Short mmCIF file of C-alpha atoms and ligand atoms in Angstrom, two decimals:
data_model
loop_
_atom_site.label_atom_id
_atom_site.label_comp_id
_atom_site.label_asym_id
_atom_site.label_seq_id
_atom_site.Cartn_x
_atom_site.Cartn_y
_atom_site.Cartn_z
CA MET A 1 101.56 41.33 145.33
CA GLN A 2 105.38 39.89 145.01
CA THR A 3 105.29 36.48 143.55
CA LEU A 4 102.66 35.46 140.77
CA LEU A 5 101.02 32.12 139.63
CA ILE A 6 100.98 32.29 136.05
CA THR A 7 98.28 29.50 135.16
CA GLY A 8 97.97 28.51 131.06
CA GLY A 9 101.25 31.23 131.32
CA ALA A 10 102.77 29.33 127.91
CA GLY A 11 99.36 29.96 125.83
CA PHE A 12 98.16 32.89 123.92
CA ILE A 13 96.78 34.91 126.54
CA GLY A 14 98.87 34.34 129.11
CA ALA A 15 102.40 34.53 127.58
CA ASN A 16 101.01 37.99 126.08
CA PHE A 17 100.48 39.12 130.16
CA VAL A 18 104.18 37.97 130.72
CA HIS A 19 105.84 39.75 128.07
CA HIS A 20 103.61 42.72 128.98
CA MET A 21 104.62 42.28 133.25
CA LEU A 22 108.63 41.78 132.60
CA GLU A 23 108.13 45.05 129.41
CA THR A 24 106.21 46.98 132.42
CA TYR A 25 107.65 45.89 135.75
CA GLY A 26 111.23 44.91 134.90
CA ASP A 27 111.83 42.77 137.57
CA ARG A 28 109.57 44.43 140.42
CA TYR A 29 107.46 40.48 140.14
CA THR A 30 108.69 36.91 140.23
CA LEU A 31 106.69 35.13 137.51
CA VAL A 32 106.55 31.44 137.90
CA VAL A 33 104.23 29.81 134.77
CA TYR A 34 102.84 27.10 135.28
CA ASP A 35 101.59 24.99 132.64
CA LYS A 36 100.05 21.67 131.42
CA LEU A 37 101.45 22.10 127.79
CA THR A 38 98.39 20.79 126.27
CA TYR A 39 98.37 21.20 122.07
CA ALA A 40 97.36 24.51 123.12
CA GLY A 41 100.63 25.70 125.54
CA ASN A 42 103.46 26.48 123.38
CA LEU A 43 106.95 27.76 125.06
CA ASP A 44 108.10 29.39 122.40
CA ASN A 45 105.38 31.58 123.10
CA LEU A 46 108.00 32.25 126.03
CA ARG A 47 110.97 31.72 124.46
CA ASP A 48 111.74 35.68 124.23
CA VAL A 49 111.61 35.83 127.85
CA ALA A 50 113.34 32.34 128.84
CA LYS A 51 116.44 34.29 130.54
CA ALA A 52 115.07 36.60 132.77
CA PRO A 53 115.92 36.19 136.38
CA ASN A 54 112.92 37.00 137.83
CA TYR A 55 110.89 34.40 135.74
CA HIS A 56 110.09 30.40 135.90
CA PHE A 57 108.51 27.68 134.10
CA VAL A 58 106.43 25.20 136.51
CA ARG A 59 104.87 21.97 133.41
CA GLY A 60 101.94 20.89 136.11
CA ASP A 61 98.12 20.48 135.88
CA ILE A 62 96.06 23.01 137.45
CA CYS A 63 93.53 19.83 138.40
CA ASP A 64 96.85 18.30 140.35
CA ALA A 65 96.49 19.69 143.84
CA ASP A 66 100.43 18.42 144.60
CA ARG A 67 101.86 20.09 142.04
CA VAL A 68 99.75 23.19 142.95
CA THR A 69 101.05 22.85 146.44
CA ARG A 70 104.37 22.45 146.00
CA ALA A 71 104.65 25.33 143.21
CA ILE A 72 102.98 27.86 145.82
CA GLU A 73 105.30 26.48 148.06
CA ASP A 74 108.32 26.63 146.24
CA TYR A 75 108.07 29.94 145.01
CA GLY A 76 106.30 31.68 147.65
CA VAL A 77 103.83 32.53 145.62
CA ASP A 78 101.31 35.10 147.24
CA THR A 79 98.93 35.70 143.93
CA VAL A 80 97.63 33.50 141.35
CA ILE A 81 96.06 34.32 137.99
CA ASN A 82 94.24 31.78 136.52
CA PHE A 83 94.66 31.75 132.49
CA ALA A 84 94.95 27.66 132.11
CA ALA A 85 91.89 26.58 130.62
CA GLU A 86 90.80 24.48 127.57
CA THR A 87 89.40 27.63 125.38
CA HIS A 88 88.36 26.54 121.69
CA VAL A 89 84.03 26.26 121.67
CA ASP A 90 84.45 24.21 118.51
CA ARG A 91 86.26 21.78 120.64
CA SER A 92 83.52 22.26 123.04
CA ILE A 93 80.95 20.87 121.24
CA MET A 94 82.76 17.98 120.00
CA ASP A 95 83.67 16.78 123.30
CA PRO A 96 83.13 18.95 126.80
CA SER A 97 84.75 16.57 129.44
CA ALA A 98 88.74 18.25 129.10
CA PHE A 99 86.70 21.42 129.63
CA LEU A 100 84.67 20.51 132.97
CA ARG A 101 87.67 19.21 134.27
CA THR A 102 90.33 21.91 133.47
CA ASN A 103 88.02 24.62 133.92
CA VAL A 104 85.56 23.28 136.72
CA MET A 105 87.71 21.65 138.76
CA GLY A 106 91.21 22.92 137.96
CA THR A 107 89.70 26.36 138.64
CA TYR A 108 88.25 24.51 141.93
CA THR A 109 91.80 22.85 142.61
CA LEU A 110 93.42 26.34 142.84
CA LEU A 111 90.90 27.70 144.70
CA GLU A 112 90.97 25.39 147.40
CA ALA A 113 94.73 25.72 147.22
CA ALA A 114 94.88 29.44 147.47
CA ARG A 115 92.52 29.53 150.33
CA ARG A 116 94.39 26.67 152.48
CA HIS A 117 97.77 28.68 151.74
CA GLY A 118 96.53 31.41 153.65
CA LYS A 119 93.89 33.47 151.39
CA LEU A 120 95.70 34.15 148.50
CA ARG A 121 95.21 37.15 145.63
CA PHE A 122 93.37 35.17 143.31
CA HIS A 123 92.00 36.67 139.35
CA GLN A 124 90.00 34.45 137.54
CA ILE A 125 90.44 35.45 133.37
CA SER A 126 86.85 34.90 132.47
CA THR A 127 84.89 35.33 129.59
CA ASP A 128 81.92 37.73 127.60
CA GLU A 129 80.63 34.10 126.55
CA VAL A 130 79.30 33.53 129.71
CA TYR A 131 76.43 36.37 129.32
CA GLY A 132 75.64 34.56 126.20
CA HIS A 133 73.82 35.59 123.00
CA ILE A 134 73.40 39.35 123.21
CA ALA A 135 70.26 40.76 121.51
CA GLY A 136 68.56 44.22 120.50
CA ASP A 137 71.51 47.34 121.56
CA HIS A 138 72.41 45.62 125.12
CA LYS A 139 76.00 45.84 125.67
CA SER A 140 76.60 43.53 128.89
CA VAL A 141 77.30 44.82 132.38
CA GLU A 142 79.34 42.92 134.72
CA GLY A 143 76.16 42.35 136.97
CA ASP A 144 74.00 40.63 134.54
CA PRO A 145 73.07 37.36 134.94
CA LEU A 146 74.96 35.00 133.59
CA SER A 147 73.48 32.37 130.65
CA PRO A 148 76.27 30.87 129.10
CA ARG A 149 74.82 28.47 125.48
CA SER A 150 77.90 26.57 124.44
CA PRO A 151 80.13 23.62 127.15
CA TYR A 152 83.25 26.13 126.94
CA ALA A 153 81.37 29.64 127.95
CA ALA A 154 79.40 27.13 130.62
CA SER A 155 82.13 25.83 131.97
CA LYS A 156 83.33 29.16 132.24
CA ALA A 157 80.74 30.29 133.94
CA SER A 158 80.46 27.53 136.70
CA ALA A 159 84.74 28.64 137.32
CA ASP A 160 82.83 32.10 137.70
CA LEU A 161 80.21 30.84 140.48
CA MET A 162 82.95 29.44 142.31
CA VAL A 163 85.45 31.91 142.36
CA ASN A 164 82.68 33.84 144.10
CA ALA A 165 81.64 31.28 146.11
CA TYR A 166 85.24 31.13 147.99
CA HIS A 167 85.10 35.37 148.15
CA ILE A 168 81.33 34.87 149.61
CA THR A 169 82.06 31.62 151.66
CA HIS A 170 85.80 32.30 152.88
CA GLY A 171 86.47 35.53 152.40
CA LEU A 172 89.63 34.34 149.21
CA PRO A 173 90.27 37.80 148.22
CA VAL A 174 89.36 37.33 144.05
CA THR A 175 88.66 39.78 141.12
CA ILE A 176 87.52 38.23 138.18
CA SER A 177 87.64 39.72 134.53
CA ARG A 178 85.66 39.18 131.43
CA GLY A 179 87.44 39.27 127.82
CA ALA A 180 86.46 39.65 124.60
CA ASN A 181 87.92 37.47 121.56
CA ASN A 182 91.49 38.45 121.63
CA ILE A 183 94.07 38.36 118.66
CA GLY A 184 97.79 38.68 118.32
CA PRO A 185 100.67 37.34 118.14
CA TYR A 186 100.75 33.33 119.51
CA GLN A 187 97.30 32.37 119.08
CA TYR A 188 97.02 29.21 118.41
CA PRO A 189 95.28 29.26 114.80
CA GLU A 190 91.93 27.31 115.50
CA LYS A 191 90.78 30.23 116.14
CA VAL A 192 88.72 32.05 113.50
CA VAL A 193 91.74 35.53 112.96
CA PRO A 194 94.98 33.41 112.84
CA LEU A 195 93.50 30.33 111.50
CA PHE A 196 91.58 33.00 108.83
CA ILE A 197 95.33 34.43 108.08
CA THR A 198 97.52 31.13 107.97
CA ASN A 199 94.31 29.45 105.55
CA ALA A 200 94.96 33.10 103.10
CA LEU A 201 99.08 32.46 103.47
CA GLN A 202 98.57 28.78 101.88
CA GLY A 203 96.09 29.64 99.69
CA ARG A 204 93.58 27.57 101.20
CA PRO A 205 90.08 28.76 102.11
CA LEU A 206 88.19 30.41 104.85
CA PRO A 207 85.67 28.60 106.19
CA ILE A 208 82.97 31.09 107.16
CA TYR A 209 80.25 29.75 109.60
CA GLY A 210 76.78 30.27 108.29
CA ASP A 211 76.10 33.93 106.79
CA GLY A 212 79.22 35.48 108.74
CA ARG A 213 77.31 37.70 110.30
CA GLN A 214 78.08 37.15 113.54
CA MET A 215 79.41 39.68 115.72
CA ARG A 216 82.55 40.50 117.93
CA ASP A 217 84.96 42.07 119.23
CA TYR A 218 88.10 41.40 118.29
CA GLN A 219 90.53 42.88 120.74
CA TYR A 220 94.28 43.44 120.62
CA VAL A 221 95.44 41.16 123.47
CA ARG A 222 98.09 43.66 124.77
CA ASP A 223 94.69 45.55 125.57
CA HIS A 224 93.53 42.86 127.01
CA CYS A 225 96.62 42.37 129.68
CA GLU A 226 97.01 45.79 130.34
CA GLY A 227 93.15 45.82 131.57
CA ILE A 228 94.47 42.54 133.68
CA ASP A 229 96.97 44.36 134.82
CA ILE A 230 94.69 47.30 136.13
CA VAL A 231 92.21 44.99 138.28
CA LEU A 232 95.28 43.48 139.84
CA HIS A 233 96.17 46.49 140.67
CA ASP A 234 93.43 48.51 141.22
CA GLY A 235 90.27 46.51 141.72
CA VAL A 236 87.89 46.65 144.47
CA ILE A 237 88.12 42.94 145.61
CA GLY A 238 84.91 40.55 144.96
CA GLU A 239 83.95 42.29 141.74
CA ALA A 240 84.08 41.55 138.11
CA TYR A 241 85.52 43.69 134.63
CA ASN A 242 84.52 43.80 131.41
CA ILE A 243 87.38 43.88 129.14
CA ALA A 244 86.63 44.97 125.60
CA THR A 245 87.32 47.65 123.03
CA GLY A 246 83.25 48.47 123.72
CA THR A 247 82.84 47.81 119.53
CA GLU A 248 82.00 44.96 117.69
CA MET A 249 81.98 44.01 113.92
CA GLU A 250 80.59 41.35 111.92
CA ASN A 251 83.02 38.30 110.84
CA LEU A 252 82.30 39.59 106.96
CA GLN A 253 83.53 42.73 108.04
CA MET A 254 86.45 41.21 110.33
CA VAL A 255 87.53 38.73 107.12
CA GLU A 256 87.44 41.97 104.49
CA ILE A 257 90.14 43.98 106.77
CA LEU A 258 92.16 40.55 107.36
CA LEU A 259 92.25 40.03 103.76
CA ASP A 260 93.00 43.76 102.49
CA GLU A 261 95.93 43.83 104.74
CA LEU A 262 97.26 40.77 103.51
CA GLY A 263 96.44 42.03 99.89
CA ALA A 264 94.81 38.19 99.17
CA ASP A 265 91.60 37.43 96.76
CA ARG A 266 88.09 37.35 98.31
CA SER A 267 87.30 34.43 96.57
CA LEU A 268 89.40 32.49 99.15
CA MET A 269 86.14 33.13 101.34
CA GLN A 270 83.98 30.19 101.40
CA PHE A 271 80.60 30.01 103.32
CA VAL A 272 79.88 26.90 105.43
CA GLU A 273 77.47 25.14 107.78
CA ASP A 274 77.51 26.90 110.84
CA ARG A 275 78.40 26.37 114.65
CA ALA A 276 76.39 24.39 116.31
CA GLY A 277 74.58 26.87 118.95
CA HIS A 278 76.63 29.72 117.81
CA ASP A 279 75.91 33.00 119.70
CA ARG A 280 74.88 35.36 117.35
CA ARG A 281 76.32 38.63 119.55
CA TYR A 282 78.55 39.44 122.06
CA SER A 283 79.15 43.34 123.33
CA LEU A 284 80.47 44.34 126.52
CA ASP A 285 79.88 47.44 128.58
CA VAL A 286 83.03 48.03 129.30
CA SER A 287 83.14 51.83 131.44
CA LYS A 288 83.34 50.24 134.72
CA LEU A 289 87.32 49.15 133.98
CA ALA A 290 87.45 52.79 131.91
CA ALA A 291 86.85 54.12 135.16
CA LEU A 292 90.25 52.73 136.89
CA GLY A 293 92.09 54.99 134.39
CA TRP A 294 92.29 51.74 131.79
CA GLU A 295 91.73 52.30 127.94
CA PRO A 296 92.19 50.31 124.74
CA ARG A 297 94.91 51.27 122.57
CA TYR A 298 94.25 49.44 118.95
CA SER A 299 90.62 49.50 117.38
CA CYS A 300 88.90 46.39 116.33
CA GLU A 301 90.17 47.28 112.61
CA GLU A 302 93.85 48.07 114.17
CA ALA A 303 94.42 44.71 115.66
CA ILE A 304 93.18 42.91 113.10
CA ARG A 305 95.60 44.62 111.15
CA ALA A 306 98.55 44.75 113.11
CA THR A 307 97.69 40.59 113.92
CA VAL A 308 97.64 40.27 110.47
CA ARG A 309 101.47 41.24 109.42
CA TRP A 310 102.69 39.83 113.08
CA TYR A 311 101.87 36.31 111.41
CA VAL A 312 102.76 37.27 108.06
CA ASP A 313 106.64 38.19 110.09
CA ASN A 314 106.50 35.32 111.93
CA ASP A 315 106.07 32.16 109.84
CA TRP A 316 108.70 30.46 111.56
CA TRP A 317 106.12 30.45 114.57
CA TRP A 318 102.93 29.07 112.45
CA ARG A 319 104.09 26.76 110.78
CA LYS A 320 105.58 25.15 113.25
CA VAL A 321 102.61 25.20 114.80
CA ARG A 322 100.52 23.79 111.90
CA ASP A 323 101.87 20.29 112.77
CA GLU A 324 100.55 16.81 112.14
CA ALA A 325 98.65 17.50 114.84
CA PHE A 326 96.79 20.45 113.91
CA ASP A 327 95.80 18.53 110.42
CA SER A 328 94.21 15.68 112.13
CA TYR A 329 92.45 18.04 113.99
CA TYR A 330 91.34 20.04 110.65
CA GLU A 331 90.20 17.30 109.43
CA ARG A 332 87.53 15.99 112.02
CA GLN A 333 86.87 19.98 111.99
CA TYR A 334 86.12 20.51 108.85
CA GLY A 335 86.75 17.91 106.71
CA ALA A 336 83.30 16.81 106.35
CA ARG A 337 81.75 20.26 106.83
CA LYS A 338 79.05 20.97 104.15
CA VAL A 339 80.24 24.25 101.79
CA LEU A 340 77.00 25.93 101.18
CA THR A 341 75.54 27.93 98.66
CA GLU A 342 74.60 31.37 98.14
CA ALA A 343 71.25 30.33 98.49
CA GLU A 344 71.77 28.14 102.00
CA GLY A 345 73.93 31.22 103.44
P1 NAD B 401 94.75 29.46 124.89
O1 NAD B 401 94.01 28.20 124.78
O2 NAD B 401 96.14 29.74 124.48
O3 NAD B 401 96.30 28.71 125.96
C1 NAD B 401 95.58 27.70 127.02
C2 NAD B 401 96.91 26.86 128.68
O4 NAD B 401 96.23 26.39 129.40
C3 NAD B 401 97.55 26.49 127.87
O5 NAD B 401 98.89 26.80 127.89
C4 NAD B 401 97.60 25.45 128.28
O6 NAD B 401 98.56 24.62 128.18
C5 NAD B 401 97.45 24.95 129.45
N1 NAD B 401 96.36 24.47 129.39
C6 NAD B 401 94.89 24.07 129.71
N2 NAD B 401 94.39 22.79 130.51
C7 NAD B 401 95.58 23.21 131.99
C8 NAD B 401 95.68 22.51 132.59
N3 NAD B 401 94.51 21.10 133.26
N4 NAD B 401 96.82 22.46 133.87
C9 NAD B 401 97.51 23.78 133.51
N5 NAD B 401 97.98 23.92 131.91
C10 NAD B 401 96.80 23.70 131.24
O7 NAD B 401 94.11 30.41 125.68
P2 NAD B 401 94.00 32.09 126.04
O8 NAD B 401 93.12 32.18 124.83
O9 NAD B 401 95.33 32.29 126.63
O10 NAD B 401 92.95 31.86 126.70
C11 NAD B 401 93.48 32.18 128.51
C12 NAD B 401 92.31 32.64 129.28
O11 NAD B 401 91.44 33.27 128.84
C13 NAD B 401 91.19 31.41 128.94
O12 NAD B 401 91.09 31.07 130.30
C14 NAD B 401 90.23 31.52 128.63
O13 NAD B 401 88.75 31.34 128.74
C15 NAD B 401 89.93 33.24 128.71
N6 NAD B 401 89.81 34.07 127.22
C16 NAD B 401 90.24 33.75 126.29
C17 NAD B 401 90.08 34.42 124.95
C18 NAD B 401 90.69 34.62 123.39
O14 NAD B 401 90.04 35.50 123.02
N7 NAD B 401 91.71 33.71 123.48
C19 NAD B 401 88.61 35.76 125.33
C20 NAD B 401 88.32 35.68 127.20
C21 NAD B 401 88.97 35.16 127.66
O1 DAU B 402 84.39 36.04 123.33
C1 DAU B 402 86.06 35.28 124.42
C2 DAU B 402 85.99 34.04 123.38
O2 DAU B 402 86.16 34.08 122.09
C3 DAU B 402 86.74 33.36 124.25
O3 DAU B 402 86.39 32.85 125.74
C4 DAU B 402 86.99 32.06 123.25
O4 DAU B 402 87.94 31.07 123.89
C5 DAU B 402 87.93 31.91 121.81
O5 DAU B 402 87.77 31.10 121.55
C6 DAU B 402 86.49 33.20 121.94
O6 DAU B 402 85.83 32.27 121.03
P1 DAU B 402 84.91 32.67 119.79
O7 DAU B 402 84.06 31.33 119.38
O8 DAU B 402 84.12 33.74 119.63
O9 DAU B 402 86.52 32.20 119.21
P2 DAU B 402 86.62 31.47 117.16
O10 DAU B 402 87.59 32.18 116.84
O11 DAU B 402 85.52 29.99 117.25
O12 DAU B 402 85.22 32.07 116.60
C7 DAU B 402 84.81 33.90 116.29
C8 DAU B 402 84.11 33.63 115.67
O13 DAU B 402 84.60 33.18 114.18
C9 DAU B 402 82.83 33.20 116.04
O14 DAU B 402 81.35 33.93 115.36
C10 DAU B 402 82.46 31.92 114.86
C11 DAU B 402 83.40 32.45 113.72
N1 DAU B 402 84.36 31.45 112.96
C12 DAU B 402 85.30 30.58 113.75
C13 DAU B 402 86.20 29.65 112.99
C14 DAU B 402 86.84 28.80 114.06
C15 DAU B 402 84.12 30.97 111.58
O15 DAU B 402 83.39 31.56 110.83
N2 DAU B 402 85.07 30.18 110.83
C16 DAU B 402 86.00 29.36 111.73
O16 DAU B 402 86.25 28.37 111.18
#
């Protein structure tokens, strides 16, 4: 592993991964970010590393086979890490077409390019959502059946299956990591934690879906990046690895912590009509990755508090991102959404 093509590296987790790699390894690896710069891609996320001599940026679509080939050949790429995706469940409910294109066809295009260039090392960034809603006390292990329930999750599960198929059929050296809900610096504020922080900072209501008792494992993004790093270096080829804190909490608890860290009032909480097909609970067993020596540094609560502090300290970043396009999305997503009475919530 020498030269890494980091697709989607201008997004939230990809950019944090670039920071992690440069801070951990200095100039040991050449990092080539390949990103289409959709609404979620943002070069401000990479502003701090832009001058590093071993960092390069290529604007391109992962569905564009010629452009992918050119990037691989121009930089002598030997490893592909695929972060690029459409990532927001609510958008996938409104219009899944971009999810099928990027998450399924884009992953296939990268796999095919990796195969044709002498079986490059390939790592796929996947999600706990591929396991679907997890009932009872069960924690998902990597061998559990995939049972995605949203269009986003279905597109990510399809990509996992194709990655596995390229390993079995063509001997491509692949690994997959399945992360829980990431939070931390540079997350586009459509996702719940940065949305609620930035709404609260503007005195706007926090739209809590349904009864707010859905459970998520909110993990700090840098912990996720360290896990990906370990899988890249020490993971067994052909295997998948879960990455999470391993403990989940109800959304209502997340909101309480967030408001407490902000010193904001609970009256900002507003219960609204639920998300269609909303998965009640995700829960990951992380012992397989722990056996490789990984452990998270942040609990969910510490991750939420650290995230709040980052947004408070970096309003230059999120005020630019909450632009007209964001407002128009917000209106489409929340404008006509029913506000629930206490009896309905
Ligand atoms: P993000 O939405 O913040 O960023 C996605 C990036 O991909 C953006 O920079 C965007 O410009 C780029 N992109 C989108 N379509 C592209 C295309 N066709 N070609 C090239 N680039 C394209 O996403 P994120 O939250 O950083 O997620 C990164 C990966 O991690 C995704 O694969 C996602 O499914 C997975 N994941 C996310 C989470 C989470 O909580 N955010 C958790 C687990 C797994
Ligand atoms: O679990 C990993 C996944 O986490 C990633 O694969 C996805 O890319 C990422 O978007 C995230 O999916 P979720 O749907 O869990 O994240 P989101 O931030 O959209 O929602 C988190 C929880 O908060 C979920 O139970 C829905 C709820 N929610 C969300 C929004 C946007 C609200 O109550 N109100 C909201 O306005």
